[in-house]
Short mmCIF file of N, CA and C in Angstrom, two decimals:
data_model
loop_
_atom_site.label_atom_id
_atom_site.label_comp_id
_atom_site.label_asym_id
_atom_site.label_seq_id
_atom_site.Cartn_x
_atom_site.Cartn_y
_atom_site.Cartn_z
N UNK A 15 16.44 43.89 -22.31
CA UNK A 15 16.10 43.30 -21.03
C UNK A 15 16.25 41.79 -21.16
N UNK A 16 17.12 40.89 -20.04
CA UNK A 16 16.93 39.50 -20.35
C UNK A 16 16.00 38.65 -20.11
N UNK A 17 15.49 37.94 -20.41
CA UNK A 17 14.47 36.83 -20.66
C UNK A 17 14.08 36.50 -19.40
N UNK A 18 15.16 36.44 -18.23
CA UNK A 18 14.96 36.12 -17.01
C UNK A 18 14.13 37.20 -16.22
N UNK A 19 14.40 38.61 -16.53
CA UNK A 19 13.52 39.57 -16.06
C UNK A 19 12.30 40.08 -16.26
N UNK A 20 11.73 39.01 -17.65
CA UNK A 20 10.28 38.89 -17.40
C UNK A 20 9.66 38.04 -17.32
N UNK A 21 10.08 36.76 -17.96
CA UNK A 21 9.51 36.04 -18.08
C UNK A 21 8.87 35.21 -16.71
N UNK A 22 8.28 35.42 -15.33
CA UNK A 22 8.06 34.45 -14.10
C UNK A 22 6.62 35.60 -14.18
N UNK A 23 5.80 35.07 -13.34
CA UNK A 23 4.66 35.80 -13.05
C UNK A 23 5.19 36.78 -11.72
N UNK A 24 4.47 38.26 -12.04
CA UNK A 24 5.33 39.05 -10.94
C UNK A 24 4.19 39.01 -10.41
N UNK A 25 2.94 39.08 -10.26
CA UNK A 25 2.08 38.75 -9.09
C UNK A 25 1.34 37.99 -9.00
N UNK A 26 1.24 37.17 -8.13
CA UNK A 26 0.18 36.24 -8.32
C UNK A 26 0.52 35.12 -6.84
N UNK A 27 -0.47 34.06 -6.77
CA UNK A 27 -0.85 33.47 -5.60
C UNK A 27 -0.58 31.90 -5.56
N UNK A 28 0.00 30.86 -4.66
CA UNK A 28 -0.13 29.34 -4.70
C UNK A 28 -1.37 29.29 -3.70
N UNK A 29 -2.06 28.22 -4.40
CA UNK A 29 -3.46 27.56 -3.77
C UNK A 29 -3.35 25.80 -3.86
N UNK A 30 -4.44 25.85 -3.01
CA UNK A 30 -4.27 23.97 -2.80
C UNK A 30 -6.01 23.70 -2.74
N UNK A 31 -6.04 22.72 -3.00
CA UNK A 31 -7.42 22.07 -2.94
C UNK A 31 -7.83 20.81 -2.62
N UNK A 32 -8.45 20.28 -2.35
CA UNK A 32 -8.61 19.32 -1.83
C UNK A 32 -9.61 18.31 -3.02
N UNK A 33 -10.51 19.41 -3.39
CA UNK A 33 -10.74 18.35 -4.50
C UNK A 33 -10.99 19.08 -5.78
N UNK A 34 -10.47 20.15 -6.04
CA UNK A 34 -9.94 21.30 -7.97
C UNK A 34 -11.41 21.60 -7.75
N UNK A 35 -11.86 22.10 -6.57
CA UNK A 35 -13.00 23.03 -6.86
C UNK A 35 -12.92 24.28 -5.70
N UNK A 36 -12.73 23.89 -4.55
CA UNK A 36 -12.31 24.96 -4.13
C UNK A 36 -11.22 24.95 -3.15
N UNK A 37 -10.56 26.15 -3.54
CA UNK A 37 -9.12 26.28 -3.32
C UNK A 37 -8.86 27.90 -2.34
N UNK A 38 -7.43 27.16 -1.41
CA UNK A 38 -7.20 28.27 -0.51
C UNK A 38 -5.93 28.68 -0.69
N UNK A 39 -5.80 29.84 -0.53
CA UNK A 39 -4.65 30.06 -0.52
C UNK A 39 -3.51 29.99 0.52
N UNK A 40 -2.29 29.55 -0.59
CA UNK A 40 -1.28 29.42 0.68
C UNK A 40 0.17 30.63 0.68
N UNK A 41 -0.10 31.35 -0.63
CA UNK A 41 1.12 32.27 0.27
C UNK A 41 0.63 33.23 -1.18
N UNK A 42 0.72 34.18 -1.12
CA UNK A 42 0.70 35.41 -1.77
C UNK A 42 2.48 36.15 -2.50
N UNK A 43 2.21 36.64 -3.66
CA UNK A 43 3.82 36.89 -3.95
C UNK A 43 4.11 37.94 -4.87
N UNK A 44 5.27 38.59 -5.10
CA UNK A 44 5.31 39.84 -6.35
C UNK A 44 6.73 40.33 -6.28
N UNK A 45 6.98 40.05 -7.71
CA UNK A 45 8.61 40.82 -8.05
C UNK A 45 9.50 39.66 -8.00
N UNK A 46 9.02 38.81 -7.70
CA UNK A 46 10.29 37.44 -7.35
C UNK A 46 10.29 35.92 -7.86
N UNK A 47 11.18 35.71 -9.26
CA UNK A 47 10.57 34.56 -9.75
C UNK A 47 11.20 33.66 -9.17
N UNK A 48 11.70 33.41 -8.40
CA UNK A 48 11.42 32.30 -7.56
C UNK A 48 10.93 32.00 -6.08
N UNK A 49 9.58 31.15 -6.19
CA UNK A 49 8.92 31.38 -5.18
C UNK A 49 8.49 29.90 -4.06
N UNK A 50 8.61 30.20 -2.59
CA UNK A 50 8.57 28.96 -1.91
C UNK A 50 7.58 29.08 -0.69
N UNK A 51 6.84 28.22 -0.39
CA UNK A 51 6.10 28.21 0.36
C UNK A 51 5.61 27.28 1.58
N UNK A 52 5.80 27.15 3.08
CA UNK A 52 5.44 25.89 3.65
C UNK A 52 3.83 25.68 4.28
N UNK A 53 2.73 24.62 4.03
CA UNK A 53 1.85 24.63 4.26
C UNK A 53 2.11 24.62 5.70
N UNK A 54 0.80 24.95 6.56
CA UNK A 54 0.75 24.38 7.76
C UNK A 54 1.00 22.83 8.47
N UNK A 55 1.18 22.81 9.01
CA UNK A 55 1.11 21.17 9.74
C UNK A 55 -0.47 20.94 9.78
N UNK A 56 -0.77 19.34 9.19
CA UNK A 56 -2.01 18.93 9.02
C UNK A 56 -2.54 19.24 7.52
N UNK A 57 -2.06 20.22 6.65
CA UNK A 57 -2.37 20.26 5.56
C UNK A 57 -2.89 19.19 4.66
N UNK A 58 -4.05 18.88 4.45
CA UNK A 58 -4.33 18.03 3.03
C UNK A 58 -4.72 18.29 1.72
N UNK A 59 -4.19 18.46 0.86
CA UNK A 59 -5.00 18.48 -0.58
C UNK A 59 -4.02 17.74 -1.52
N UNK A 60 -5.04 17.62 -2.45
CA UNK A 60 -4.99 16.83 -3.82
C UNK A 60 -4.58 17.29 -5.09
N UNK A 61 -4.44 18.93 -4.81
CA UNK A 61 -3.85 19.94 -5.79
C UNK A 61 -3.20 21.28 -5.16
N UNK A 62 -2.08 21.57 -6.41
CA UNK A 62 -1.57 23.28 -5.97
C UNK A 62 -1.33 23.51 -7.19
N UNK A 63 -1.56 24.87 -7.36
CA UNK A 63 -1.37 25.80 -8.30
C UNK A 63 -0.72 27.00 -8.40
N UNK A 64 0.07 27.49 -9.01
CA UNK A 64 0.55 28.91 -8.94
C UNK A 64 -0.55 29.46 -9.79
N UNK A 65 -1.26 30.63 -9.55
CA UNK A 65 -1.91 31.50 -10.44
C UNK A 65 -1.68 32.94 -10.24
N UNK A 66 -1.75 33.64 -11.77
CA UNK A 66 -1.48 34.86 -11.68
C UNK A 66 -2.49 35.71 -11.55
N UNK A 67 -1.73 36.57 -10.72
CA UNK A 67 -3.32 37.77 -9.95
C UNK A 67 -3.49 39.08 -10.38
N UNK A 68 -2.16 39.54 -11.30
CA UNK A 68 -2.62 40.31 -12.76
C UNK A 68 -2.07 40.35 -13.85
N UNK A 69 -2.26 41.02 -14.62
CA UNK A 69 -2.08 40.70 -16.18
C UNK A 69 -0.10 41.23 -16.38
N UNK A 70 0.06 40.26 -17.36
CA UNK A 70 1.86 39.58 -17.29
C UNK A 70 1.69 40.75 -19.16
N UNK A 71 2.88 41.58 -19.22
CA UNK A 71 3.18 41.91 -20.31
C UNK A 71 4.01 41.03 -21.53
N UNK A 72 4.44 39.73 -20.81
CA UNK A 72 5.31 38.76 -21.39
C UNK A 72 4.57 37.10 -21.00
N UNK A 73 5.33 36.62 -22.13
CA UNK A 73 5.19 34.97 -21.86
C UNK A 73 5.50 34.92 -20.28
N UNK A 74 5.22 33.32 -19.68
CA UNK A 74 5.81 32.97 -18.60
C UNK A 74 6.02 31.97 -18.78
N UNK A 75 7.17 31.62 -18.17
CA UNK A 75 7.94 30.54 -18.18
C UNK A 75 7.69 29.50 -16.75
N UNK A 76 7.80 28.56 -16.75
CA UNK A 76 7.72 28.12 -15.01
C UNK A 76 8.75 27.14 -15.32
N UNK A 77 10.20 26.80 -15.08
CA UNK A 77 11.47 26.24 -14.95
C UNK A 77 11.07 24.82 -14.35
N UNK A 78 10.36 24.98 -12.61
CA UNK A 78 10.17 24.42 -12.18
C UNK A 78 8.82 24.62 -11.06
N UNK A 79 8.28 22.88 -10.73
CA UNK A 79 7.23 23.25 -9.83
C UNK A 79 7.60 22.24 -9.04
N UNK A 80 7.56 22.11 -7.85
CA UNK A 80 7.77 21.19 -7.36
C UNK A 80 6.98 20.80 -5.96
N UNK A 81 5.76 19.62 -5.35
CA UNK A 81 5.18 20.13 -4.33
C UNK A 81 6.35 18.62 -3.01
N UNK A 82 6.69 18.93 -2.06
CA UNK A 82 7.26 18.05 -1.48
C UNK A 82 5.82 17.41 -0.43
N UNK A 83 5.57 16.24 -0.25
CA UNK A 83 4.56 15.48 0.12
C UNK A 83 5.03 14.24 1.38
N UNK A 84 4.44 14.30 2.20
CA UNK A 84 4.61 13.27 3.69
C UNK A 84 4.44 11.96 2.60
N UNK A 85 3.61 11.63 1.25
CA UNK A 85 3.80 10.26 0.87
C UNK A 85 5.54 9.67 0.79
N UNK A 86 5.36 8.43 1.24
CA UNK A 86 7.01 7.88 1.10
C UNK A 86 7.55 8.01 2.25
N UNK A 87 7.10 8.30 3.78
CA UNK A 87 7.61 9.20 4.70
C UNK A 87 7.85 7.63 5.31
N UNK A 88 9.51 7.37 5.59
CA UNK A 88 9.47 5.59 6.39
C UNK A 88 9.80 6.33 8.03
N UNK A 89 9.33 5.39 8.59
CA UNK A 89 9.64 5.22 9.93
C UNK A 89 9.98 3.89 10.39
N UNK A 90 10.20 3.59 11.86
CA UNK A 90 9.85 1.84 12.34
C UNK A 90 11.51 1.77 12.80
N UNK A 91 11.73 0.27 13.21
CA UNK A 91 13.00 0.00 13.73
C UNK A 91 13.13 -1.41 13.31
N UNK A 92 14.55 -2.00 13.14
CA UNK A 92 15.51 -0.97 14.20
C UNK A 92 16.23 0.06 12.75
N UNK A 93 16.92 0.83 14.62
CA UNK A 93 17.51 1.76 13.33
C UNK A 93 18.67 1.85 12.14
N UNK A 94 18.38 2.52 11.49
CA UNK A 94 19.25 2.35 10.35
C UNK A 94 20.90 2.53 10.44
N UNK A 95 21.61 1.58 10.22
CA UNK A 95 23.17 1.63 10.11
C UNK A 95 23.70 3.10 9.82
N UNK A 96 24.94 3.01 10.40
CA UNK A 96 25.59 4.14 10.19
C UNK A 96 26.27 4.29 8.31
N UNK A 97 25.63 5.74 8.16
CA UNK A 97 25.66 6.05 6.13
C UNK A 97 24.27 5.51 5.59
N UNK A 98 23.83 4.66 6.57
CA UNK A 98 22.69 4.44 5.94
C UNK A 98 21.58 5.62 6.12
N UNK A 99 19.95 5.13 5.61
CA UNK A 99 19.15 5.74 6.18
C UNK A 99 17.31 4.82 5.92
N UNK A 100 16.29 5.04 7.19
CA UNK A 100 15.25 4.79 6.87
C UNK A 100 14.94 5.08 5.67
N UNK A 101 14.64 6.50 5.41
CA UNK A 101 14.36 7.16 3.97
C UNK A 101 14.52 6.51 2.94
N UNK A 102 15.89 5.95 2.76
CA UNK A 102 16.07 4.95 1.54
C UNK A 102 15.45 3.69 1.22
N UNK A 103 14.23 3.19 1.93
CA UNK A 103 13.50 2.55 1.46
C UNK A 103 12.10 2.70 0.22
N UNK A 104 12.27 4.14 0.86
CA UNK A 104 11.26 4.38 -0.46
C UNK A 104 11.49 6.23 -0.51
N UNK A 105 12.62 6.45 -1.31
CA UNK A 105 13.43 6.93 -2.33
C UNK A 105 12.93 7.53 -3.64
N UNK A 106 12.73 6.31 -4.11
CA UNK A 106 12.24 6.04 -5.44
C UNK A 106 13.74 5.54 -6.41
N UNK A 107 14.95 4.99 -5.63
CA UNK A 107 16.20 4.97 -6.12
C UNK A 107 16.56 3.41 -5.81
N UNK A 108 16.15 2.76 -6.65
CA UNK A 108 16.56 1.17 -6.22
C UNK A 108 18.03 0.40 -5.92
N UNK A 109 18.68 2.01 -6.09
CA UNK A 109 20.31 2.33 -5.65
C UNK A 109 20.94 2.28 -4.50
N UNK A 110 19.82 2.69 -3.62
CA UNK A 110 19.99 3.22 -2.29
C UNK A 110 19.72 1.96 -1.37
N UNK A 111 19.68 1.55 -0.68
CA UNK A 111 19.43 0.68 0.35
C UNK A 111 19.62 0.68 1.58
N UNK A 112 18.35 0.83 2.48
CA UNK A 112 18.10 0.78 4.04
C UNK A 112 19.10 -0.38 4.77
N UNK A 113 19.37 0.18 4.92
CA UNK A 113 20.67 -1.38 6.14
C UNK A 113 20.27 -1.26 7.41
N UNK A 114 20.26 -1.86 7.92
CA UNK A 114 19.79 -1.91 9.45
C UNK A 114 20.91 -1.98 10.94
N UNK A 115 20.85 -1.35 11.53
CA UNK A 115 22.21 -1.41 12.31
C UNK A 115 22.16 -2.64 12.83
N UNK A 116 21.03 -3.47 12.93
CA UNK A 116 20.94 -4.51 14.37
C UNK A 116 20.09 -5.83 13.30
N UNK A 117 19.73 -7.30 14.11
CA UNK A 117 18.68 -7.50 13.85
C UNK A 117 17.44 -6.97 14.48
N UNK A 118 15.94 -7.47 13.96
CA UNK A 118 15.02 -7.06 14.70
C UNK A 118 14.46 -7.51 16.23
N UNK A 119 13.84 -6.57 16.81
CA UNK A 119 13.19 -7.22 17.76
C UNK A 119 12.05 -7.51 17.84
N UNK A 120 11.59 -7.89 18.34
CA UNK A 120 9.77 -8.15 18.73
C UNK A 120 9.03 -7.04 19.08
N UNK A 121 7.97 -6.99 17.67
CA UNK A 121 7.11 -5.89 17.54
C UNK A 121 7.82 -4.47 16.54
N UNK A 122 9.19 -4.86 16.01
CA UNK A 122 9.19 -3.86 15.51
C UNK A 122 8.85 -3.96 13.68
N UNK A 123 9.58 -3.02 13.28
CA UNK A 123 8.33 -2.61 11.58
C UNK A 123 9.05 -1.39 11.16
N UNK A 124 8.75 -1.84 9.66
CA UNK A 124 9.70 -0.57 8.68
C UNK A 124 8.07 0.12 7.95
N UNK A 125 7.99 0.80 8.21
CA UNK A 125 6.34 1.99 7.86
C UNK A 125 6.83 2.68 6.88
N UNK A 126 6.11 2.49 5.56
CA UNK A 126 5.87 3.60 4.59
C UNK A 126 4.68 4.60 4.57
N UNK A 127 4.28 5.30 4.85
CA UNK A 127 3.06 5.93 4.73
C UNK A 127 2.60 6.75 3.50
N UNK A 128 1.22 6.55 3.17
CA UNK A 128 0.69 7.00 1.83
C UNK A 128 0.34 8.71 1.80
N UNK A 129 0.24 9.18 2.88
CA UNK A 129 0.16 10.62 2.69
C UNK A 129 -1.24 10.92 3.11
N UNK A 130 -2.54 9.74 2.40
CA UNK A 130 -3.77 9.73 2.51
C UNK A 130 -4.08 8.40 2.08
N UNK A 131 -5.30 7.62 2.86
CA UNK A 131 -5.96 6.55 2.36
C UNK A 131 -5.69 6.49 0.67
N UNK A 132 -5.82 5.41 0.03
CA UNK A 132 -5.89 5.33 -1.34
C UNK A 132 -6.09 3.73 -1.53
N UNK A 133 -6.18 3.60 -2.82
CA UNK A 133 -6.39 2.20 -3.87
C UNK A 133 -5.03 2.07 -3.48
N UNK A 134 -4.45 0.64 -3.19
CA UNK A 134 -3.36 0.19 -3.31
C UNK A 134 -3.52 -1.23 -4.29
N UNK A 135 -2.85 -1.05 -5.20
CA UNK A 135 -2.94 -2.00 -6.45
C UNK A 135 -2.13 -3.55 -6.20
N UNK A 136 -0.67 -2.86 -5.61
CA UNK A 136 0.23 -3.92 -5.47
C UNK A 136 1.31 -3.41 -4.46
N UNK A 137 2.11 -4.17 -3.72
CA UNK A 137 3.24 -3.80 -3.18
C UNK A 137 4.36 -4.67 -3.89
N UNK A 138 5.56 -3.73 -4.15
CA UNK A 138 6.61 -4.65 -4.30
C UNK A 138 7.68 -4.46 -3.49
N UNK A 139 8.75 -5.38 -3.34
CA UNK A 139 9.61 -4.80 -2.12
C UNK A 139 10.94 -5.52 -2.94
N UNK A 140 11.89 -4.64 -3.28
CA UNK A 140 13.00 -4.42 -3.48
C UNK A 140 14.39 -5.05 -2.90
N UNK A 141 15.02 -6.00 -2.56
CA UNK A 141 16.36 -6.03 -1.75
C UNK A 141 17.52 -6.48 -2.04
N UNK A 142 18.75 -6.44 -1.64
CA UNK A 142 19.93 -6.72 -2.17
C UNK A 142 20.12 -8.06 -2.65
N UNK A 143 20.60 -8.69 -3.45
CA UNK A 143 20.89 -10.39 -3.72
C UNK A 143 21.34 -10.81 -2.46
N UNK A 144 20.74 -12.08 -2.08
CA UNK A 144 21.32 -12.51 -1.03
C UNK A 144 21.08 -12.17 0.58
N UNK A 145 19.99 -10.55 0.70
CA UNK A 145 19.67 -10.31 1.73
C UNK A 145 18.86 -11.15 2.84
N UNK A 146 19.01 -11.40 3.82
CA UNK A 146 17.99 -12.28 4.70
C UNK A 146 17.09 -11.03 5.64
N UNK A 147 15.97 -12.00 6.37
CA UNK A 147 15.44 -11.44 7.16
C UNK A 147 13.92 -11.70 6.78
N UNK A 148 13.16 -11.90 7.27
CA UNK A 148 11.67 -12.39 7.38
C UNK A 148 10.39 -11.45 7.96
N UNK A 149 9.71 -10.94 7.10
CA UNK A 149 8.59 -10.16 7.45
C UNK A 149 7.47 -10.36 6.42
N UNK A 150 6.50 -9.83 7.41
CA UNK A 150 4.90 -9.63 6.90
C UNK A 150 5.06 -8.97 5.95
N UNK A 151 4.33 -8.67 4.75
CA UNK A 151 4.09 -7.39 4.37
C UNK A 151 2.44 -6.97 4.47
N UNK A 152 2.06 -5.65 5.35
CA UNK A 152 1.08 -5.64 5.66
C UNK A 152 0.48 -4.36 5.50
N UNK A 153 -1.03 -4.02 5.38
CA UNK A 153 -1.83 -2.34 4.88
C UNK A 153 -2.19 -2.15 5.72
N UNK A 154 -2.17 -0.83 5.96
CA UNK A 154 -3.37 0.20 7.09
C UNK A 154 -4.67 0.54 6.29
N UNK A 155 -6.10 -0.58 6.79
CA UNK A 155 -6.97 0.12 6.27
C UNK A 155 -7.52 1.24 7.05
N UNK A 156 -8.88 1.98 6.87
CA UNK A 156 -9.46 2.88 7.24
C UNK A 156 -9.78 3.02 9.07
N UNK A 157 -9.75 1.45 9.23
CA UNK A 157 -10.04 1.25 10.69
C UNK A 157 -9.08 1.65 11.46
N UNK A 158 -7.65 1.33 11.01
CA UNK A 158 -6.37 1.96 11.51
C UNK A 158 -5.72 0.58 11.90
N UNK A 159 -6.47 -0.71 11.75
CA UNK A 159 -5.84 -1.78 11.47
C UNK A 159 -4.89 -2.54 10.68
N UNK A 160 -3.82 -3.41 10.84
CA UNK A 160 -3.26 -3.77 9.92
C UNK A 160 -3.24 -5.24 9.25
N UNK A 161 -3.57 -5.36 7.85
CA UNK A 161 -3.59 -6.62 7.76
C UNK A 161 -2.77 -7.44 6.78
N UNK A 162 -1.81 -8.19 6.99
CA UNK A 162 -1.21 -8.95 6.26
C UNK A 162 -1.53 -9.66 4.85
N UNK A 163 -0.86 -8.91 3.71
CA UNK A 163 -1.18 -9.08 2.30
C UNK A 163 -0.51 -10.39 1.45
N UNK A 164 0.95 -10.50 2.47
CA UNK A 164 1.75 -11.03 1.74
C UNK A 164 3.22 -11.50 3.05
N UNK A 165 3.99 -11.96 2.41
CA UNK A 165 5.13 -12.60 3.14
C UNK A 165 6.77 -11.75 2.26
N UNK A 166 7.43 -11.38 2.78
CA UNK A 166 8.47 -10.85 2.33
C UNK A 166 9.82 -11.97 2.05
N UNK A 167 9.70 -12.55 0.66
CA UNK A 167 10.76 -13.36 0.07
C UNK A 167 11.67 -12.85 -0.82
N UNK A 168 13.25 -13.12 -0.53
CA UNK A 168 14.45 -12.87 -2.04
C UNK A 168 14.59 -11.92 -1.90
N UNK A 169 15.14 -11.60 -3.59
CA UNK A 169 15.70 -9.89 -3.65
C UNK A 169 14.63 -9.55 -4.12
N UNK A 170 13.17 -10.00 -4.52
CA UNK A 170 12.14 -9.44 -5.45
C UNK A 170 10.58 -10.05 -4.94
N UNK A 171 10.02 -9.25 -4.13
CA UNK A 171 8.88 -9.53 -4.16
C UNK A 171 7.34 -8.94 -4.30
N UNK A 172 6.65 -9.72 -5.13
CA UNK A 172 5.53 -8.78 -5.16
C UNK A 172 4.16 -8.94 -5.25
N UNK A 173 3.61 -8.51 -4.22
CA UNK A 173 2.04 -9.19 -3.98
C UNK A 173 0.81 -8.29 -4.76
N UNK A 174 -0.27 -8.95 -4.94
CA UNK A 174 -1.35 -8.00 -5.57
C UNK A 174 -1.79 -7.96 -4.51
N UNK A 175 -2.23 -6.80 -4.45
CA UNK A 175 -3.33 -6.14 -2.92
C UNK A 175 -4.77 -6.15 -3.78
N UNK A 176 -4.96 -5.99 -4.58
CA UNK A 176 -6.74 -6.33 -5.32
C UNK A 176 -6.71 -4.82 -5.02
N UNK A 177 -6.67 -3.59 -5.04
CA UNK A 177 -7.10 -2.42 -4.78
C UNK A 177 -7.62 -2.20 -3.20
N UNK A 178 -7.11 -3.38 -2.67
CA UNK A 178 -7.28 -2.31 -0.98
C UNK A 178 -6.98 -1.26 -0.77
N UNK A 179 -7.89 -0.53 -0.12
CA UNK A 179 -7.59 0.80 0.33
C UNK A 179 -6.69 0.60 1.51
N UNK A 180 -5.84 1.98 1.93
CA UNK A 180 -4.79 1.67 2.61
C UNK A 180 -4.19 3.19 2.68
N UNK A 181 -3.34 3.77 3.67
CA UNK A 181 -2.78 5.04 4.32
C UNK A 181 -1.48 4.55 4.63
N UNK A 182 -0.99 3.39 4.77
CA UNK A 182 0.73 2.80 5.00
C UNK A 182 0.72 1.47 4.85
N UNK A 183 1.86 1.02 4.07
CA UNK A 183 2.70 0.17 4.09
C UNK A 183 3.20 -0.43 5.38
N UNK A 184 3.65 -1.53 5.69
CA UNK A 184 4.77 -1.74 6.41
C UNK A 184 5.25 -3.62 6.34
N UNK A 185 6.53 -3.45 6.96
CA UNK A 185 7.45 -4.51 6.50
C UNK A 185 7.38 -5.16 8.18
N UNK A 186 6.13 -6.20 8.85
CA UNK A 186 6.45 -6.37 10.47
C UNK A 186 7.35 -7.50 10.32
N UNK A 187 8.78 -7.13 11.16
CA UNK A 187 9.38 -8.04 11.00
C UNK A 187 9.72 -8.99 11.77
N UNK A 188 10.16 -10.35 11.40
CA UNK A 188 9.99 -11.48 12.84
C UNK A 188 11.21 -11.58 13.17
N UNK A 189 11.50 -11.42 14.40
CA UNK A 189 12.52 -11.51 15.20
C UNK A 189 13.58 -12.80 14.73
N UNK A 190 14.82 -12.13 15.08
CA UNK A 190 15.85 -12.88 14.80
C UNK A 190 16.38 -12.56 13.62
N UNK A 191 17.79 -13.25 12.72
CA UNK A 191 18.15 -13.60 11.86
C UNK A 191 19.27 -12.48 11.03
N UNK A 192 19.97 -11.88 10.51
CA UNK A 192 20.69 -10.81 9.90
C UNK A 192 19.67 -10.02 10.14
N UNK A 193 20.70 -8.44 9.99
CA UNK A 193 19.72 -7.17 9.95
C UNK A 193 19.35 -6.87 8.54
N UNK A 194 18.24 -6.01 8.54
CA UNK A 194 17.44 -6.35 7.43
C UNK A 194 18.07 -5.11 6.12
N UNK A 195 17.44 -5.22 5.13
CA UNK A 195 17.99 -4.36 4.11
C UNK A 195 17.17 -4.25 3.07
N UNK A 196 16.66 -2.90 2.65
CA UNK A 196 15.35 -2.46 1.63
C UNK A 196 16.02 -1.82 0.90
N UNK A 197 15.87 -2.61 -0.63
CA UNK A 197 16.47 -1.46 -1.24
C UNK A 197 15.16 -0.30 -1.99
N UNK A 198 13.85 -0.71 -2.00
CA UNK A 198 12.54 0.10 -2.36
C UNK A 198 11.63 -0.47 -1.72
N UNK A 199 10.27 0.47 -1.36
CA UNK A 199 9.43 -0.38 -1.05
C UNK A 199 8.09 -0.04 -2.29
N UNK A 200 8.22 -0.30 -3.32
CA UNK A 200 7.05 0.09 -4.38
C UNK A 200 5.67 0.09 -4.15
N UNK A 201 4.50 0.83 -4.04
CA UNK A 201 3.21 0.56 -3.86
C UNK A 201 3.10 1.13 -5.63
N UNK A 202 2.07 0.00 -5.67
CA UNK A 202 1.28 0.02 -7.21
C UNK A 202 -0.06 0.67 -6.97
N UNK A 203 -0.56 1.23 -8.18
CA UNK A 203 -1.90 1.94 -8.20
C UNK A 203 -2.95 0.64 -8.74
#
């Protein structure tokens, strides 16, 4: 028999938790090692687990786990050039770079969001040599307010936030000047 035909858990359950004490389940499974699951909309927790729900005659192997998360999720304007994309601001690929189709207008903003409130340690912000364009860099605390940490300079900038708590990022940008271009937007712990 090959390795592949026993080795995955053939029954057993993914759970999530909110804080590794108690946990719900999110999808039930058997006979199939590879297994996928979508939470509801609104979902929050802080953990998932695959666990097995009876006894395995073999090792198990797990190849891969992978949970996909709203943290990193950009929004804001203007919009992104054609090949480009919002998304590529925070990637995690300092390869990639947000281009902007336009300059900005008044009132608009490039939004990273954290997924959930948290410690924000530092922001750094990423951009091409030579890029222009002028913005805040500013946190969402708990109030749902935003407050300006820092000023967005060069291809490299990076402010200490002291551990403000914070739920998003964002880049408010001041009107006028070339369209703008991110190549990351880093939040530090």
């Amino acid at each position: 028999m090959p390795l592949d035909d026993i080795s995955y858990f053939h029954d057993g359950v993914l759970e999530y938790s909110a804080d590794g004490t108690s946990w719900r389940e999110l999808a039930a499974f058997s006979g199939t090692p590879d297994v996928t699951a979508t939470a509801p909309a609104g979902t929050k927790a802080r953990y998932v687990r695959a666990r097995a729900t009876a006894g395995q005659t073999s090792w198990v192997v797990v190849r891969e786990f992978h949970v996909a998360t709203t943290d990193g999720a950009v929004t804001g304007n203007p919009p992104a050039a054609t090949g480009s994309a919002l998304s590529s601001a925070a990637d995690g690929d300092p390869g990639t770079v947000c281009r902007a189709a336009r300059a900005p207008k008044a009132g608009e903003f490039l939004e990273v969001g954290l997924g959930a409130a948290r410690a924000v340690g530092s922001v750094t912000v990423l951009r091409p040599t030579g890029a222009k364009g002028a913005a805040d860099i500013q946190l969402r605390g708990a109030d749902g307010g935003w407050r300006t940490v820092g000023s967005l300079g060069g291809a490299y900038t990076y402010v200490d936030t002291h551990g403000r708590n914070a739920d998003a990022v964002r880049l408010a940008w001041r009107t006028g000047g070339e369209a703008p271009q991110i190549a990351e937007v880093v939040v530090g712990k």
